[in-house]
Tab-separated table of C-alpha atoms in Angstrom:
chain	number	residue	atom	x	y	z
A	875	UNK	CA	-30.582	68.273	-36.600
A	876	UNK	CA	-26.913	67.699	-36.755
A	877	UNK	CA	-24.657	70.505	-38.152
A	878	UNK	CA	-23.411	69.947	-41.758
A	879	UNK	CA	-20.368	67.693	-41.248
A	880	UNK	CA	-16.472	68.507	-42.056
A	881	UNK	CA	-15.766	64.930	-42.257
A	882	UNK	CA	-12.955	63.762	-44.878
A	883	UNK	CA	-12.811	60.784	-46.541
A	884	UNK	CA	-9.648	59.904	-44.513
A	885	UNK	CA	-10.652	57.107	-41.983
A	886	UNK	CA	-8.979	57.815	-38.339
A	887	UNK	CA	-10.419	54.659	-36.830
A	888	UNK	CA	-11.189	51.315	-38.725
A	889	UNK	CA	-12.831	48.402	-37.132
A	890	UNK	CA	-12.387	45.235	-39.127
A	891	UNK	CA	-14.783	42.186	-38.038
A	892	UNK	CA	-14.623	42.459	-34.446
A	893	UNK	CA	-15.543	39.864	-32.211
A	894	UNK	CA	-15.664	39.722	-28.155
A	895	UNK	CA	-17.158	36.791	-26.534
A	896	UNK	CA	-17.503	35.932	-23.092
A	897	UNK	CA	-16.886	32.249	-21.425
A	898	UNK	CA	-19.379	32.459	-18.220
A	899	UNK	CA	-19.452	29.204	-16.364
A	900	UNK	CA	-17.912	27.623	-19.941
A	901	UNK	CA	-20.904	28.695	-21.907
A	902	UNK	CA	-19.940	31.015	-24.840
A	903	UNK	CA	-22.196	34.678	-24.823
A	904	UNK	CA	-20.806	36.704	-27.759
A	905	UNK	CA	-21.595	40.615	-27.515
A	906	UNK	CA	-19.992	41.223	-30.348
A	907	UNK	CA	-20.278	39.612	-33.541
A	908	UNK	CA	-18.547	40.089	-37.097
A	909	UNK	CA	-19.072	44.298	-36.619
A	910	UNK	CA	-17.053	46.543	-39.107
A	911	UNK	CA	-17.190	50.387	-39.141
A	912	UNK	CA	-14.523	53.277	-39.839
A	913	UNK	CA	-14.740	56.400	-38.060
A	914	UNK	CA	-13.657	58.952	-40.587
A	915	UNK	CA	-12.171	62.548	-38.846
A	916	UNK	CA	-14.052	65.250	-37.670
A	917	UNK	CA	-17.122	62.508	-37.709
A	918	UNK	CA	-19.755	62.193	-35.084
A	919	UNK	CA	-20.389	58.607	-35.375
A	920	UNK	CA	-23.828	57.656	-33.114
A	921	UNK	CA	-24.053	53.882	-31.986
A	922	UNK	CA	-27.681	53.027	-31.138
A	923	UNK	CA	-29.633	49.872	-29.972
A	924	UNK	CA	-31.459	48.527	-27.109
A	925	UNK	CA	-29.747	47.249	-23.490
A	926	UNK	CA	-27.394	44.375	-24.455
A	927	UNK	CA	-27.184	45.161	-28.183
A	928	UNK	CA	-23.043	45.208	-27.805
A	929	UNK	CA	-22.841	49.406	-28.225
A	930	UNK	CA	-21.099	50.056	-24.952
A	931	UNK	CA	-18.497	46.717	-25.241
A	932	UNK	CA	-17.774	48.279	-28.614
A	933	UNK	CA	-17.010	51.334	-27.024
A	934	UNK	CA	-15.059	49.769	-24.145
A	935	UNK	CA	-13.197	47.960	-27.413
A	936	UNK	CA	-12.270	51.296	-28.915
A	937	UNK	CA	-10.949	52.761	-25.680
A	938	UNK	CA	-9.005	49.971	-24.573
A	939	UNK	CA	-11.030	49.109	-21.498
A	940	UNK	CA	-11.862	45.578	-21.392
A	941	UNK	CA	-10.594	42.889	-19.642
A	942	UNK	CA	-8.462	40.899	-22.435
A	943	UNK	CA	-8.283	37.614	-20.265
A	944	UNK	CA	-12.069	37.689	-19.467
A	945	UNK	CA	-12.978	37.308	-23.303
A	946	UNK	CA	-12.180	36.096	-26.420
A	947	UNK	CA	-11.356	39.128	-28.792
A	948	UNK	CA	-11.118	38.433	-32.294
A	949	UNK	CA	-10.435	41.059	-35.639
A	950	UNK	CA	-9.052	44.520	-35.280
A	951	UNK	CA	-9.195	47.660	-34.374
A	952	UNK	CA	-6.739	50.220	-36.140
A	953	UNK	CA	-5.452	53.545	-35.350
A	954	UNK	CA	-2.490	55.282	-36.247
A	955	UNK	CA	-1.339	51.615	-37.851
A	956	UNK	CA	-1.124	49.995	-34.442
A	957	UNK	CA	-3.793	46.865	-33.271
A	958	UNK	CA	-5.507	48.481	-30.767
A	959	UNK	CA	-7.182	45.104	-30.043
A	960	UNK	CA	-4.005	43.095	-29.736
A	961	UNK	CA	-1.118	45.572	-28.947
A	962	UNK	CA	1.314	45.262	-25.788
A	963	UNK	CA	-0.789	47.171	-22.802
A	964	UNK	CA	2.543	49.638	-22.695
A	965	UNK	CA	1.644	49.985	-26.501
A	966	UNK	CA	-1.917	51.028	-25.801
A	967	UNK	CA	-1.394	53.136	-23.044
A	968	UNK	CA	0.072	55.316	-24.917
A	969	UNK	CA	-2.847	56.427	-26.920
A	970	UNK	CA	-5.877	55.955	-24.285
A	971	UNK	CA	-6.684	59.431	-22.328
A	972	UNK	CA	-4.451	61.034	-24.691
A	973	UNK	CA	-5.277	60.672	-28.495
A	974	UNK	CA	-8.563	57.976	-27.542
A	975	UNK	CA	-10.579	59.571	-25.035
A	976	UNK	CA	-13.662	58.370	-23.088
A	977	UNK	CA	-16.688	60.114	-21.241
A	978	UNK	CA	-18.727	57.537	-19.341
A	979	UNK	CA	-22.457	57.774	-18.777
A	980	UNK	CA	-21.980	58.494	-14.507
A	981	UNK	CA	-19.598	60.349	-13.570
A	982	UNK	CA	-20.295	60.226	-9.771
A	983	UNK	CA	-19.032	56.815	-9.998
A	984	UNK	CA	-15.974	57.807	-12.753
A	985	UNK	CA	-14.684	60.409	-10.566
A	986	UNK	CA	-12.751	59.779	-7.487
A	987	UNK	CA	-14.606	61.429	-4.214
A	988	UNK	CA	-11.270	61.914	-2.703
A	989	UNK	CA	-9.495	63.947	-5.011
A	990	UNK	CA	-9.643	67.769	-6.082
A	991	UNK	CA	-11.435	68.230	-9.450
A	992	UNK	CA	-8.569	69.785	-11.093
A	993	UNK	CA	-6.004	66.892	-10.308
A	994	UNK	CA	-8.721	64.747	-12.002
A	995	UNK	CA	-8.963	66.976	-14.995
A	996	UNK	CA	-4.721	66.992	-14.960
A	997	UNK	CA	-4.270	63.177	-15.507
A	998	UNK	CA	-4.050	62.899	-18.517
A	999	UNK	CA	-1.301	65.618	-18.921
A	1000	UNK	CA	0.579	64.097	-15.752
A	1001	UNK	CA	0.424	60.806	-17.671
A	1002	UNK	CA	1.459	61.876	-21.764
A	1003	UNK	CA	2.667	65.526	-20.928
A	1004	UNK	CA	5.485	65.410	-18.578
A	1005	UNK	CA	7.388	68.239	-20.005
A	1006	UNK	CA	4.705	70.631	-18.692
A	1007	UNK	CA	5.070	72.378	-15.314
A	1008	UNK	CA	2.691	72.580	-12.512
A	1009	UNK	CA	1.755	76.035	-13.688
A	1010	UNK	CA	0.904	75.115	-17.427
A	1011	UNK	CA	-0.933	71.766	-16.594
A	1012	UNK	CA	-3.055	74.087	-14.275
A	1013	UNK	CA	-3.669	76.569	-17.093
A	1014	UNK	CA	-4.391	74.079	-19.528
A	1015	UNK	CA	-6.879	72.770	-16.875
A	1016	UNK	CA	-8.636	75.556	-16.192
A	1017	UNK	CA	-8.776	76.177	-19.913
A	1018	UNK	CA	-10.473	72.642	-20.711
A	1019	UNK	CA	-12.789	73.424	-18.084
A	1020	UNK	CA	-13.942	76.435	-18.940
A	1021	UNK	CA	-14.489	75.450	-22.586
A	1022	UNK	CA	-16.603	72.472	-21.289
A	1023	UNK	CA	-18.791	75.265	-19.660
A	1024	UNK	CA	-17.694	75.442	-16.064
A	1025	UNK	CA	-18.153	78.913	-14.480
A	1026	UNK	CA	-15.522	80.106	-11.950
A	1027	UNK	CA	-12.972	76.977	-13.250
A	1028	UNK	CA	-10.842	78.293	-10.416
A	1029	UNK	CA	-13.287	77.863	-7.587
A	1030	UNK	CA	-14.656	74.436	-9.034
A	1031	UNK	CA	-10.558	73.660	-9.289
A	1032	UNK	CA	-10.326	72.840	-5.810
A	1033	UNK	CA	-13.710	71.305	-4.917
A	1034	UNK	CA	-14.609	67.586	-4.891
A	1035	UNK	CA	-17.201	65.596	-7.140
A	1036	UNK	CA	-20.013	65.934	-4.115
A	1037	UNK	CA	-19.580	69.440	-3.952
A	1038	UNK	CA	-20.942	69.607	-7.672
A	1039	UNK	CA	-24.169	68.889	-9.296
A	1040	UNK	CA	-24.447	65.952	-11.817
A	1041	UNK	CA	-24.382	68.478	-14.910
A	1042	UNK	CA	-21.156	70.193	-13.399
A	1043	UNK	CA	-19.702	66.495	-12.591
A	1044	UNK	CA	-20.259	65.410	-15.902
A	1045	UNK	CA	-18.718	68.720	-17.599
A	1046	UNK	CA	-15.566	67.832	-15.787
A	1047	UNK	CA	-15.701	64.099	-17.395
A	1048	UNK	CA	-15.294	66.455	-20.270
A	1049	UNK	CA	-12.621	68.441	-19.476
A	1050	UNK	CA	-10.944	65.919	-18.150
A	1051	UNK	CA	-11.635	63.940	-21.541
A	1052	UNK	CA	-10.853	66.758	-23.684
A	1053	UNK	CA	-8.122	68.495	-21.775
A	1054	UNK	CA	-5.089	66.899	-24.542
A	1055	UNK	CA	-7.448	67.798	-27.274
A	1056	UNK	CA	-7.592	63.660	-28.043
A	1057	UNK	CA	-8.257	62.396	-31.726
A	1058	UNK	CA	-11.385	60.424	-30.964
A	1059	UNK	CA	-13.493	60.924	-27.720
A	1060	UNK	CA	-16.064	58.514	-26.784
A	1061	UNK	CA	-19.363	59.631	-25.500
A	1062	UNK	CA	-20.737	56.088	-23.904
A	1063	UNK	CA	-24.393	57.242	-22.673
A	1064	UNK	CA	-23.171	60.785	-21.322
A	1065	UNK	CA	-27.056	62.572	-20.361
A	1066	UNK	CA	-28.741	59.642	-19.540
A	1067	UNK	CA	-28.620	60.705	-15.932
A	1068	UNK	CA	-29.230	64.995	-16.759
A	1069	UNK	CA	-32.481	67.041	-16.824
A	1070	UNK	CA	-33.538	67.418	-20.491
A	1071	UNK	CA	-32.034	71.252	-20.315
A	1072	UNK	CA	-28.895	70.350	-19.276
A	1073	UNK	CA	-28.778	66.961	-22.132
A	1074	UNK	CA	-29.590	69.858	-24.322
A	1075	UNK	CA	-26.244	71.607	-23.243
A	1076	UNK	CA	-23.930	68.581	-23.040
A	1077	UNK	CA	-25.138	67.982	-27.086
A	1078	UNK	CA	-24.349	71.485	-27.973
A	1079	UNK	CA	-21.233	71.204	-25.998
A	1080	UNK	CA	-19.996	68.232	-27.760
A	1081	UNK	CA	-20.999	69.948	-31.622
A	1082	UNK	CA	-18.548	72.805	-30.389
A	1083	UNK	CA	-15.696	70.428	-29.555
A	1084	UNK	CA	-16.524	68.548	-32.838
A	1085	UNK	CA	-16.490	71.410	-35.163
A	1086	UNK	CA	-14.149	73.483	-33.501
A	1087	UNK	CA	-11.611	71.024	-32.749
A	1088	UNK	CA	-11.958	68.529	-35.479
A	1089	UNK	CA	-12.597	66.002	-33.098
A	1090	UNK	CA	-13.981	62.931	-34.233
A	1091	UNK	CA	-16.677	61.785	-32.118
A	1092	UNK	CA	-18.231	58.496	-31.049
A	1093	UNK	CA	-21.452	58.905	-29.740
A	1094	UNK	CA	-23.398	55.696	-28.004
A	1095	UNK	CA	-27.053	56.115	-26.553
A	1096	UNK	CA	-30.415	54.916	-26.463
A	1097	UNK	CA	-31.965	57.327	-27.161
A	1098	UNK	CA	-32.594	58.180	-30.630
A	1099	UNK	CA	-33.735	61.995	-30.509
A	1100	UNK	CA	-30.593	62.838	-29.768
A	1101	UNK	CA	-28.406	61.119	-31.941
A	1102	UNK	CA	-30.876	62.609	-34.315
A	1103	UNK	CA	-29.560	66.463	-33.419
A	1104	UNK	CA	-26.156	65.485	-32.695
A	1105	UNK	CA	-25.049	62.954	-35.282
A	1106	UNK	CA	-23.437	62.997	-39.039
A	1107	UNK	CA	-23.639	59.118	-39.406
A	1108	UNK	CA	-25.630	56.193	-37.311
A	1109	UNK	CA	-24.957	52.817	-36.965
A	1110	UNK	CA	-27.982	50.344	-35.513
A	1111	UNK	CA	-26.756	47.373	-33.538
A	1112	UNK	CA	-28.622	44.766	-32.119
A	1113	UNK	CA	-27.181	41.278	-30.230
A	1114	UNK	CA	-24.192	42.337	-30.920
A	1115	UNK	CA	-24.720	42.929	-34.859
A	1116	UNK	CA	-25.164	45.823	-36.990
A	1117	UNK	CA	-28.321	45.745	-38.506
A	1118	UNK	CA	-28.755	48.896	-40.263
A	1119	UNK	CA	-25.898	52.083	-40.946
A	1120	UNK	CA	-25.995	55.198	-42.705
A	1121	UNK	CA	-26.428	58.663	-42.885
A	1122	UNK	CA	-28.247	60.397	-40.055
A	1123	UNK	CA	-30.976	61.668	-42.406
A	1124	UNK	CA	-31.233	58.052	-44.289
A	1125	UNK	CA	-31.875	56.148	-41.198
A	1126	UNK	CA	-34.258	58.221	-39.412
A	1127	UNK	CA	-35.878	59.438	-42.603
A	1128	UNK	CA	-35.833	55.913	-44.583
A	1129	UNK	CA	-35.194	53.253	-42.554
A	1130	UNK	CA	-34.470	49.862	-44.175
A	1131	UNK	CA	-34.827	47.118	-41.188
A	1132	UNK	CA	-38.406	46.436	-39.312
A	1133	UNK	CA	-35.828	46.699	-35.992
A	1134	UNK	CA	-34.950	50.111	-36.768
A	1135	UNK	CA	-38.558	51.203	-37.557
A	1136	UNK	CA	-39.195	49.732	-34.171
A	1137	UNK	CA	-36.682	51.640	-32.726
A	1138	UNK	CA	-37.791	54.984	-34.046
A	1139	UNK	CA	-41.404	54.718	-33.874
A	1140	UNK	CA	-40.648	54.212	-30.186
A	1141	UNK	CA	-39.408	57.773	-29.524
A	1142	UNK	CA	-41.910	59.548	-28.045
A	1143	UNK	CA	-44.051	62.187	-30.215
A	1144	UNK	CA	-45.310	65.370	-28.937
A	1145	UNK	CA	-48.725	66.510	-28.778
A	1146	UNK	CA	-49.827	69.796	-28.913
């Protein structure tokens, strides 16, 4: 069950009919389609549907990750007053590892096998933070890292992404994500690859960074146990549309659409 939520009424994202369509050989596939949503501070916002339901693109949207001249992008996506959808690149870099963060669902292949672990949790400050020194991008580091739950930050500092297992790796995705205490991080599928204790630490993890950082929090998975524990709010997408959106406790309680039904009479039940 998700902890009571210290959410304001004060939106800090606001998506406003967005639409993303691919051209593949000339033949039009939209993954998007119409979707509208505000992501209000402090929020844990969980994004659920099947493979191909458009939860991920919308993600990719929000962080500034897709390729603009591979699709057709249409509506907006607001923060801080600026377009994130349209903006100048030089615009949007500004705001992407720094106030928009992202954690991605494998970070074996998000992490670069030939660089040190803490050089990959220091980007962002080498990017938005150049009037720190060496010494207090290290601390901060080693900070992030050991608030995401790394023992001996200083010895997993200097060691590469095969020298950790996947539950380390993907604690560094959030350090690294975390490590300018962003606005908005974006959780796109982070425990699908983890052992069901370690899942269980990553949502706990991402609860403390919520409530004691005020970060708001976009969480996207398929699997709907845990967006039950972790999640205030839950939007239900499917081709691309929502279909269904409220509270955590109206959707999974009193679901209003046959599709969401679907989807939660498909987690599995335990029989003792």
């Amino acid at each position: 069950m998700p902890t009571e939520s210290a959410t304001t009424e004060e939106p800090i994202l606001e998506i406003r009919n967005l639409h993303l369509e691919f051209h593949d050989h000339g033949r039009p596939e939209v993954a998007v389609e119409d979707l509208s949503l505000t992501l209000h501070r402090a929020e844990i916002l969980g994004i659920v549907g099947e493979s191909g339901s458009g939860k991920s693109m919308t993600a990719l949207a929000i962080a500034g990750l897709l390729n603009r001249h591979a699709l057709d992008c249409g509506g907006e996506i607001l923060f801080d007053g600026v377009d994130l959808l349209h903006c100048n690149r030089s615009v949007l870099r500004q705001y992407q590892g720094d106030e928009i963060s992202m954690i991605f669902q494998e970070p074996m292949t998000s992490l670069d096998p030939l660089q040190r672990i803490g050089m990959q949790v220091e980007e962002a400050l080498r990017i938005h933070h150049k009037e720190l020194s060496d010494v207090e991008r290290k601390e901060a580091a080693l900070r992030a890292m050991s608030s995401a739950g790394l023992a001996e930050p200083e010895q997993v500092y200097g060691l590469y992404p095969h020298e950790l297992s996947g539950g380390m790796r993907q604690r560094v995705m959030i350090a690294a994500a975390t490590v300018s205490n962003p606005q908005i991080l974006i959780a796109d599928e982070p425990t699908t690859a983890l052992d069901v204790t370690t899942q269980a630490q990553i949502i706990t993890l991402l609860r403390k960074i919520n409530a004691h950082n005020g970060t708001a929090i976009v969480f996207i998975s398929h699997d709907l146990s845990l967006v039950r524990q972790l999640c205030h709010r839950v939007i239900v997408m499917r081709r691309g549309a929502v279909v269904e959106t409220g509270s955590s406790d109206e959707v999974f309680l009193n679901p209003q659409q046959a599709y969401t039904k679907a989807l939660i009479d498909a987690i599995p039940k335990v029989v003792l």
